[in-house]
């Protein structure tokens, strides 16, 4: 049998180099399962891979897609603990193990998937591999915050930003959130954001007035936005950078480093997973799933596309000012 | 009795605001000792204090001088373990405890001094409070290096830079040293530097060719020099900033943070001491003293001045291209 998949043969303008093809399903070997992909989002990492600038670049031609949710359809020999009809995500992608997930089906080692509770909707489950763990790890692995302490973040309206707001609330921290426009203030407040500040060139003062000095800052933008967040961070605090949406380098004042001893870290989820014991990573995902089942939380989706419309979908995902994620819906159901 | 001391009443151009005065010696209270200062260097921190830009700024008028060596002359009641004629340094200066040491005598709590072996020459002992601990802590507290691994540093011709070369050799690490001119290459090689590179705008390639990618970089300059060092640092490595001689902010490429996970730390010795158990700090100083007794090591001194010539001494210390430290010699001996 054949299935449709999205791939690329060269690096370049993302919407131009992205292509689709039909491929034969391989027979299952021991330990393998076949997963019918239901939905998969387009993330900045996918765009970077198309452009050839990502951390992880499999040899070309390469199938695309960093995260997805699917339904287990077929089990090879010696598969344990995974059953037909389970909903699974594939969070352990890394340089050694890479399977592009923008496809109607994928064949995977069963040890590379995690079962997701069926109470979680499929479009939401499709976005569970990357952002929630990024947010959870950044909130817990760099500073031991006390309940009631503030976390400052830019790019607060992104998937990671929204997860930070949701998880910080669960952990008892307060969030001071930087956004680019008034349009997203109300929706972040509804989600539980304690404060929302609209970006301005000298906003560090405004952040300090709201959040005192926070001990943890999260930066997905770079450039002056990162600098303003850093200036509002307390002595001995940390700024963790997970993205560079603004594509500007970070400028760090020397006094901040030497006199205030603020530390600057980077965070990349696949890198972090590869260096962290698997049980710890699984435990964190399980905690996230439990929170979600108890208190559902929705990342907005702006539009879904068929796999066959990959160029249009990628072009849409690259537009700024979107109000939600772009998802592929594979239409098996 | 009276003694001469150096102080300032206002912030400004360092050589203009620095002054001298004579002051009465206070009587010793319990736990106090009187120390006749023998020699004291002029450090960048002293200049910054005169300009009002240092981490630690005592209320004005303030006596100056961050480090010195002296001889114990008089003991108050309840002093233990310190004896007349001991050579002492005063390494624990911080915001809570500050005594300017550019003076003919100082009266101190005996618990704030460390006895230095008499085999160490007094001018060298005068420079033992700040730079060696900075170098030792930076080499050991941020990355656990293996023997044979490389450390990259700029400002290699400074006091800290020379201590890094000396201590790295003792610890079994190799050093790749960046200097501003050919003039200092030979003297750093003689000191044990494994490689010396003269600064150029795109030197990261040259550093990588020499040192592979190092896991630890030390930065006393900032600006492009820091950037070039950072670019030559291995994945999961660290760049530690202790100074900003170039007075330019640091630019950090986002890929370095997010994809290579290089961490950026600041180091300030007094801050670090205040947060570290006193026994640990004392143990580190003792180890440094033992190394020095076993294998003497000399920081070059360009010129010594009398305390009364403080403005000329400070002006000299601010000149670039010096071949050694500027020291006050109090002339008690």
XYZ file of C-alpha atoms in Angstrom:
666
model
C 0.000 0.000 0.000
C 1.049 3.588 -0.593
C 0.834 6.743 1.488
C 1.398 10.432 0.856
C 4.305 12.226 2.539
C 5.989 15.627 2.534
C 9.706 15.866 1.799
C 12.397 18.070 0.301
C 15.407 17.451 -1.944
C 17.186 20.772 -1.429
C 17.433 23.707 0.959
C 15.920 27.059 0.046
C 12.837 29.226 0.383
C 10.672 26.920 2.509
C 7.425 27.138 0.540
C 9.300 26.544 -2.725
C 11.399 23.522 -1.798
C 8.649 21.628 0.054
C 7.203 18.747 -2.024
C 4.898 15.762 -1.715
C 5.307 12.198 -2.973
C 3.647 8.806 -2.559
C 5.704 5.995 -1.041
C 5.194 2.295 -0.423
C 4.727 1.225 3.231
C 7.561 -1.013 4.377
C 6.695 -4.321 6.075
C 6.991 -4.229 9.894
C 10.138 -5.644 11.476
C 10.280 -6.780 15.100
C 9.804 -3.900 17.591
C 8.129 -1.759 14.917
C 4.649 -0.316 14.755
C 2.753 1.409 11.950
C 1.141 4.678 12.954
C -1.527 6.441 10.914
C -0.736 10.106 11.447
C -3.820 12.159 12.244
C -2.489 15.700 12.585
C 0.867 17.505 12.599
C 1.682 21.179 13.146
C 4.144 23.330 11.209
C 6.740 24.614 13.671
C 9.607 27.118 13.250
C 12.000 24.135 13.394
C 10.338 22.656 10.283
C 10.816 25.926 8.412
C 14.454 26.070 9.548
C 14.987 22.505 8.304
C 13.614 23.424 4.877
C 16.006 26.369 4.813
C 18.900 24.178 5.959
C 19.581 26.130 9.146
C 18.337 23.738 11.829
C 20.313 21.894 14.486
C 19.213 18.602 13.001
C 19.413 18.166 9.234
C 18.930 14.606 7.963
C 20.582 13.754 4.638
C 18.552 14.840 1.580
C 16.068 13.899 0.243
C 14.410 13.968 3.683
C 10.872 13.519 4.912
C 9.692 16.509 6.943
C 7.759 17.045 10.166
C 9.053 17.320 13.733
C 5.896 16.444 15.651
C 2.531 14.789 15.173
C -0.106 12.587 16.732
C -1.229 9.319 15.240
C -3.171 6.132 15.856
C -1.436 2.770 16.101
C -2.690 0.583 13.253
C -0.370 -2.381 13.127
C 2.113 -4.055 15.514
C 5.266 -5.979 14.653
C 6.639 -8.817 16.758
C 7.982 -8.166 20.241
C 6.117 -4.895 20.745
C 5.137 -4.438 24.405
C 2.820 -2.004 26.131
C 1.510 -0.427 22.917
C -1.806 -1.533 21.412
C -3.797 -1.040 18.236
C -5.878 2.123 18.364
C -3.574 3.813 20.944
C -3.007 7.501 20.343
C 0.723 8.195 20.264
C 3.132 11.102 19.940
C 6.783 10.821 18.918
C 8.763 13.150 21.180
C 12.257 11.625 21.080
C 13.334 12.717 17.617
C 17.024 13.535 17.477
C 20.065 13.223 15.264
C 20.293 9.458 15.760
C 16.566 8.837 15.378
C 14.707 10.963 12.855
C 11.410 10.230 11.151
C 9.639 13.026 9.305
C 6.057 12.965 10.542
C 4.260 14.895 7.789
C 2.977 11.673 6.246
C -0.152 9.561 6.096
C 1.676 6.794 7.931
C 5.022 6.185 9.568
C 6.771 3.018 10.676
C 8.563 3.460 14.008
C 10.306 1.578 16.764
C 7.630 1.268 19.465
C 10.111 2.551 22.083
C 10.155 5.923 20.335
C 6.491 6.741 20.957
C 4.481 7.821 23.992
C 0.819 6.932 24.480
C -1.415 9.975 24.983
C -4.696 9.798 26.939
C -7.682 9.702 24.602
C -9.385 12.527 26.518
C -6.933 14.899 24.831
C -8.255 16.028 21.446
C -6.205 14.921 18.450
C -5.361 18.412 17.112
C -4.141 19.391 20.587
C -2.231 16.104 21.009
C -0.457 16.855 17.707
C 1.216 19.815 19.443
C 2.287 17.998 22.619
C 5.774 16.776 21.699
C 7.657 20.033 21.491
C 6.284 23.135 23.199
C 4.966 21.841 26.528
C 8.216 20.065 27.394
C 10.216 23.113 26.317
C 8.132 25.284 28.627
C 8.179 22.783 31.501
C 11.938 22.203 31.332
C 12.740 25.912 31.095
C 10.530 26.650 34.109
C 12.058 23.939 36.271
C 15.621 23.108 35.180
C 17.453 26.450 35.437
C 16.243 28.185 38.596
C 14.506 26.732 41.638
C 11.742 29.292 41.960
C 9.531 29.690 44.997
C 5.778 29.887 44.743
C 4.675 33.434 44.028
C 7.887 34.361 42.155
C 7.702 36.020 38.767
C 8.827 34.652 35.418
C 9.259 37.119 32.539
C 8.933 35.999 28.943
C 8.750 37.524 25.490
C 6.999 35.792 22.557
C 4.238 35.126 25.078
C 1.616 34.661 22.374
C 3.440 31.672 20.831
C 2.802 28.016 21.583
C 5.712 27.880 24.037
C 4.596 31.202 25.552
C 1.094 29.922 26.185
C 2.407 26.713 27.723
C 4.641 28.794 29.995
C 1.569 30.694 31.216
C -0.416 27.494 31.761
C 2.381 25.566 33.511
C 3.629 28.505 35.590
C 0.113 28.829 37.003
C 0.116 25.116 37.923
C 3.540 25.493 39.542
C 2.461 28.572 41.509
C 4.611 31.139 39.657
C 3.428 34.445 38.255
C 4.067 35.404 34.641
C 4.888 38.780 33.137
C 4.315 38.395 29.407
C 5.639 40.501 26.542
C 3.591 40.553 23.331
C 3.940 42.458 20.067
C 0.435 43.896 19.878
C -2.652 44.668 21.945
C -4.565 42.036 19.997
C -3.340 39.131 22.121
C -3.586 40.730 25.577
C -7.127 39.564 26.320
C -6.560 35.953 25.254
C -3.400 35.614 27.371
C -5.177 37.134 30.390
C -7.991 34.639 29.888
C -5.387 31.879 29.896
C -4.094 33.013 33.298
C -1.332 35.512 32.451
C -0.766 37.690 35.525
C 0.544 40.650 33.528
C 0.798 41.365 29.807
C 3.033 44.164 28.496
C 3.067 45.307 24.890
C 6.648 45.495 23.557
C 8.434 48.815 23.519
C 12.120 49.612 22.977
C 12.775 50.516 26.629
C 10.352 48.206 28.344
C 12.730 46.895 31.049
C 11.494 49.626 33.394
C 7.877 48.623 32.797
C 8.757 44.969 33.459
C 10.496 45.860 36.726
C 7.498 47.893 37.867
C 5.237 44.925 37.324
C 7.382 41.955 38.251
C 9.960 43.476 40.564
C 13.090 41.794 39.358
C 12.324 38.250 38.257
C 14.878 35.447 38.710
C 13.934 33.693 35.475
C 13.492 35.142 32.011
C 12.554 33.173 28.885
C 13.520 34.486 25.484
C 12.218 33.344 22.123
C 13.015 36.534 20.221
C 16.604 37.776 20.672
C 17.816 41.304 19.930
C 16.503 44.209 21.972
C 13.558 42.232 23.276
C 15.959 39.805 24.958
C 18.075 42.679 26.232
C 15.113 44.399 27.872
C 14.037 41.157 29.559
C 17.612 40.523 30.731
C 17.834 43.995 32.261
C 14.823 43.201 34.416
C 16.347 40.003 35.818
C 17.479 39.806 39.431
C 21.057 39.258 40.556
C 22.008 35.573 40.189
C 19.031 35.004 37.889
C 18.960 33.356 34.467
C 17.847 34.174 30.969
C 17.051 31.073 28.935
C 16.923 31.455 25.146
C 14.922 28.895 23.178
C 14.249 30.763 19.966
C 15.282 33.702 17.836
C 12.077 34.780 16.146
C 13.512 38.276 15.625
C 16.671 36.815 14.030
C 18.829 39.407 15.800
C 21.727 38.446 18.003
C 21.629 39.009 21.710
C 23.517 41.928 23.246
C 24.575 41.431 26.834
C 25.686 44.349 28.975
C 28.878 43.530 30.863
C 27.600 44.846 34.210
C 24.705 42.404 33.984
C 27.168 39.528 33.667
C 29.902 40.582 36.043
C 28.139 42.626 38.706
C 24.665 41.090 38.682
C 25.855 37.603 37.769
C 22.937 36.878 35.470
C 23.605 33.635 33.543
C 22.640 33.146 29.912
C 21.616 29.688 28.777
C 20.258 28.235 25.599
C 17.623 25.543 25.455
C 16.846 23.154 22.647
C 14.388 20.406 23.449
C 15.881 17.610 21.320
C 19.362 18.346 22.621
C 18.080 18.370 26.186
C 16.158 15.111 25.758
C 19.240 13.407 24.337
C 21.200 14.360 27.484
C 18.509 13.567 30.049
C 17.525 10.136 31.419
C 14.562 8.771 29.452
C 12.529 8.064 32.630
C 12.809 11.703 33.670
C 11.609 12.913 30.281
C 8.711 10.411 30.292
C 7.733 11.455 33.828
C 7.578 15.093 32.747
C 5.369 14.260 29.756
C 3.091 12.140 31.962
C 2.716 15.068 34.376
C 1.827 17.330 31.474
C -0.762 14.813 30.180
C -2.331 14.538 33.644
C -2.599 18.316 33.980
C -4.211 18.523 30.565
C -6.766 15.816 31.316
C -7.672 17.507 34.612
C -7.707 21.045 33.200
C -7.908 21.145 29.393
C -5.992 23.870 27.625
C -6.199 24.761 23.984
C -3.525 26.133 21.680
C -5.355 28.117 18.993
C -5.300 26.656 15.478
C -5.656 29.169 12.657
C -6.148 26.749 9.812
C -5.697 23.111 8.825
C -4.394 21.929 5.441
C -4.282 18.657 3.543
C -0.819 17.151 3.129
C -1.131 17.721 -0.620
C -1.298 21.478 -0.006
C 2.062 21.555 1.775
C 3.465 24.594 -0.112
C 0.417 26.726 0.748
C 0.452 25.472 4.337
C 4.158 26.298 4.776
C 3.670 29.734 3.222
C 0.808 30.376 5.643
C 2.872 29.208 8.623
C 5.553 31.756 7.719
C 3.159 34.710 7.867
C 3.530 36.945 10.895
C 0.525 38.115 12.867
C -1.208 34.730 12.786
C -3.667 33.997 15.589
C -2.875 30.317 15.860
C -0.909 27.324 14.572
C -1.074 25.859 11.083
C -1.804 22.124 11.166
C -1.757 19.338 8.638
C -4.798 17.080 8.969
C -4.159 13.786 7.228
C -7.815 12.912 6.863
C -7.718 9.222 7.790
C -10.737 9.704 10.023
C 49.680 58.550 65.741
C 48.820 59.484 62.209
C 49.064 57.682 58.879
C 48.701 58.662 55.259
C 45.826 57.255 53.235
C 44.278 57.627 49.775
C 40.585 58.504 49.459
C 38.049 60.299 47.313
C 35.084 62.584 48.010
C 33.438 62.451 44.602
C 33.219 60.326 41.447
C 34.879 61.459 38.256
C 38.044 61.186 36.179
C 40.047 58.797 38.371
C 43.372 60.654 38.452
C 41.585 63.917 39.261
C 39.342 62.825 42.113
C 41.950 60.703 43.934
C 43.357 62.479 47.029
C 45.518 61.821 50.053
C 45.014 62.782 53.710
C 46.521 62.007 57.096
C 44.300 60.342 59.689
C 44.621 59.363 63.327
C 44.938 55.635 64.087
C 41.974 54.409 66.094
C 42.629 52.401 69.280
C 42.223 48.638 68.839
C 38.961 47.048 69.997
C 38.660 43.337 70.798
C 39.154 41.091 67.717
C 41.004 43.881 65.904
C 44.556 44.040 64.602
C 46.592 46.904 63.208
C 48.304 46.120 59.921
C 51.114 48.194 58.464
C 50.452 48.013 54.742
C 53.565 47.265 52.725
C 52.381 47.304 49.127
C 49.120 47.576 47.207
C 48.426 47.373 43.463
C 46.132 49.576 41.408
C 43.494 47.340 39.819
C 40.758 48.079 37.267
C 38.225 47.761 40.134
C 39.941 50.668 41.930
C 39.649 52.840 38.831
C 35.997 51.858 38.456
C 35.354 52.802 42.088
C 36.879 56.249 41.522
C 34.607 56.653 38.525
C 31.583 55.435 40.487
C 30.881 52.461 38.244
C 31.936 49.529 40.431
C 29.792 46.824 41.973
C 30.830 47.942 45.420
C 30.734 51.663 46.172
C 31.128 52.615 49.852
C 29.568 55.926 50.937
C 31.742 58.970 50.182
C 34.216 60.123 51.333
C 35.761 56.650 51.018
C 39.242 55.261 51.493
C 40.466 53.440 48.370
C 42.314 50.210 47.638
C 40.910 46.737 46.990
C 43.942 44.634 47.817
C 47.272 44.844 49.625
C 49.744 42.988 51.781
C 50.775 44.158 55.202
C 52.575 43.186 58.370
C 50.698 42.715 61.640
C 51.978 45.322 64.128
C 49.532 45.282 66.993
C 46.917 42.868 68.346
C 43.704 43.663 70.230
C 42.150 41.383 72.829
C 40.717 38.022 71.821
C 42.687 37.736 68.585
C 43.554 34.089 67.862
C 45.891 32.488 65.363
C 47.391 35.768 64.106
C 50.697 37.041 65.462
C 52.815 40.163 65.321
C 55.017 40.230 62.250
C 52.711 37.910 60.262
C 52.314 38.832 56.617
C 48.625 39.137 55.801
C 46.354 39.791 52.848
C 42.713 40.940 53.091
C 40.743 38.962 50.511
C 37.208 39.058 51.911
C 36.287 42.645 51.078
C 32.648 42.979 50.137
C 29.676 45.282 50.530
C 29.304 44.450 54.222
C 32.995 44.640 55.003
C 35.016 47.253 53.196
C 38.356 48.775 54.180
C 40.286 50.820 51.654
C 43.828 49.428 51.733
C 45.796 52.261 50.111
C 47.001 53.468 53.499
C 50.041 53.320 55.724
C 48.044 51.321 58.252
C 44.615 49.770 58.573
C 42.713 48.454 61.577
C 40.824 45.251 60.776
C 38.912 42.406 62.331
C 41.486 39.585 62.512
C 38.967 37.191 60.916
C 39.099 39.211 57.712
C 42.759 38.529 56.968
C 44.719 35.530 55.695
C 48.319 34.825 56.686
C 50.663 34.511 53.682
C 53.846 32.408 53.819
C 56.907 34.624 54.220
C 58.650 32.879 51.332
C 56.381 34.857 49.013
C 57.842 38.272 48.230
C 55.861 41.243 49.524
C 55.204 42.899 46.133
C 53.901 39.579 44.807
C 51.858 38.952 47.960
C 50.225 42.373 47.447
C 48.634 40.981 44.296
C 47.363 37.693 45.786
C 43.868 38.639 46.957
C 42.126 39.220 43.667
C 43.564 37.730 40.490
C 44.710 34.247 41.529
C 41.367 33.348 43.103
C 39.524 34.768 40.094
C 41.609 32.565 37.805
C 41.360 29.492 40.037
C 37.597 29.757 40.504
C 36.961 30.340 36.799
C 39.086 27.318 35.882
C 37.371 24.986 38.345
C 33.804 26.139 39.138
C 32.114 26.243 35.726
C 33.275 23.198 33.774
C 34.845 19.976 34.991
C 37.695 19.767 32.515
C 39.804 16.696 31.923
C 43.573 16.823 31.871
C 44.820 17.808 28.449
C 41.714 19.850 27.584
C 42.079 23.376 26.238
C 41.032 26.644 27.857
C 40.790 29.742 25.639
C 41.201 33.223 27.083
C 41.561 36.771 25.867
C 43.343 39.496 27.907
C 45.984 36.812 28.450
C 48.690 39.353 29.237
C 46.810 40.709 32.292
C 47.278 39.615 35.888
C 44.294 37.271 35.696
C 45.465 36.010 32.310
C 48.899 35.144 33.641
C 47.412 33.373 36.656
C 45.183 31.383 34.311
C 48.271 30.221 32.413
C 50.126 29.309 35.633
C 47.188 27.509 37.299
C 45.988 25.743 34.135
C 49.457 24.228 33.815
C 49.286 22.978 37.430
C 45.822 21.528 36.797
C 46.941 19.804 33.590
C 44.963 21.947 31.115
C 46.314 23.587 27.993
C 45.845 27.295 27.337
C 45.190 29.119 24.082
C 45.889 32.772 24.809
C 44.744 35.867 22.919
C 46.894 38.989 23.207
C 46.723 42.413 21.578
C 50.291 42.578 20.290
C 53.336 40.483 19.442
C 55.214 42.114 22.307
C 53.813 39.803 24.972
C 54.003 36.488 23.087
C 57.463 35.527 24.316
C 56.814 36.279 27.971
C 53.567 34.264 28.010
C 55.288 31.335 26.308
C 58.019 31.507 28.930
C 55.325 31.357 31.595
C 53.935 28.127 30.118
C 51.318 29.290 27.615
C 50.721 26.439 25.151
C 49.583 28.726 22.333
C 49.488 32.498 21.933
C 47.406 34.134 19.194
C 47.539 37.825 18.356
C 44.023 39.307 18.171
C 42.350 39.689 14.805
C 38.718 40.426 13.938
C 37.975 36.894 12.709
C 40.264 34.889 14.936
C 37.742 32.189 15.934
C 38.990 30.035 13.045
C 42.579 30.403 14.229
C 41.540 29.473 17.767
C 39.722 26.353 16.543
C 42.750 25.285 14.518
C 44.930 25.485 17.602
C 42.649 24.405 20.404
C 40.045 22.318 18.604
C 36.896 23.478 20.264
C 37.572 24.252 23.918
C 34.910 23.653 26.576
C 35.901 26.688 28.632
C 36.508 30.252 27.503
C 37.483 33.158 29.767
C 36.687 36.699 28.723
C 38.055 39.905 30.208
C 37.442 42.098 27.167
C 33.882 41.879 25.766
C 32.831 42.983 22.269
C 34.183 41.149 19.261
C 37.014 39.551 21.217
C 34.441 37.767 23.413
C 32.411 36.818 20.364
C 35.374 35.216 18.607
C 36.261 33.226 21.728
C 32.628 32.140 22.134
C 32.482 30.922 18.544
C 35.390 28.595 19.239
C 33.703 26.984 22.254
C 32.449 23.406 22.107
C 28.809 22.363 22.425
C 27.739 22.455 26.090
C 30.769 24.585 26.953
C 30.896 27.837 28.896
C 32.165 31.361 28.406
C 32.912 33.092 31.700
C 33.190 36.898 31.658
C 35.166 38.569 34.450
C 36.002 41.900 32.890
C 35.155 44.315 30.121
C 38.443 45.964 29.293
C 37.163 46.846 25.826
C 34.004 48.417 27.293
C 31.882 46.957 24.506
C 28.881 44.780 25.170
C 28.880 41.146 24.284
C 27.067 39.911 21.177
C 25.852 36.344 21.330
C 24.769 34.507 18.209
C 21.490 32.671 18.757
C 22.684 29.412 17.203
C 25.505 29.314 19.755
C 22.951 29.465 22.566
C 20.179 27.299 21.209
C 21.925 24.745 18.992
C 25.349 24.513 20.643
C 24.047 25.168 24.155
C 27.013 27.295 25.172
C 26.304 28.966 28.536
C 27.372 32.505 29.372
C 28.302 33.296 32.943
C 29.703 36.300 34.714
C 32.259 36.117 37.502
C 33.030 38.666 40.142
C 35.358 37.554 42.885
C 33.833 39.474 45.812
C 30.336 38.380 44.848
C 31.494 34.794 44.554
C 33.302 34.850 47.894
C 30.207 36.233 49.614
C 28.178 33.256 48.332
C 30.755 30.531 48.979
C 31.555 28.834 52.303
C 34.523 30.569 53.944
C 36.411 27.255 54.425
C 36.233 26.541 50.718
C 37.608 29.976 49.844
C 40.393 29.633 52.427
C 41.283 26.180 51.117
C 41.616 27.562 47.601
C 43.888 30.391 48.765
C 45.998 27.911 50.750
C 46.412 25.747 47.657
C 47.494 28.799 45.686
C 50.018 29.772 48.384
C 51.450 26.236 48.413
C 51.851 26.212 44.641
C 53.597 29.581 44.791
C 56.021 28.479 47.502
C 56.863 25.332 45.565
C 57.087 27.041 42.176
C 57.440 30.828 42.420
C 55.690 32.899 39.790
C 56.062 36.601 39.227
C 53.514 39.113 37.981
C 55.521 41.876 36.303
C 55.541 45.268 38.063
C 56.074 48.263 35.807
C 56.590 50.881 38.493
C 56.024 51.556 42.184
C 54.801 54.873 43.614
C 54.640 56.478 47.035
C 51.116 56.904 48.438
C 51.576 60.685 48.232
C 51.864 60.380 44.437
C 48.468 58.733 44.090
C 47.237 60.935 41.177
C 50.324 60.146 39.080
C 50.117 56.462 40.018
C 46.441 56.247 39.023
C 47.119 58.073 35.749
C 49.916 55.609 35.000
C 47.699 52.610 35.847
C 45.164 53.829 33.286
C 47.649 53.833 30.406
C 47.266 51.035 27.901
C 50.238 49.057 26.677
C 51.829 48.777 30.109
C 54.192 45.853 30.668
C 53.215 45.284 34.308
C 51.204 46.376 37.318
C 51.445 49.737 39.095
C 52.020 49.290 42.834
C 51.952 51.577 45.835
C 54.878 50.924 48.161
C 54.188 52.398 51.579
C 57.790 52.520 52.636
C 57.498 51.332 56.222
C 60.475 49.045 55.730
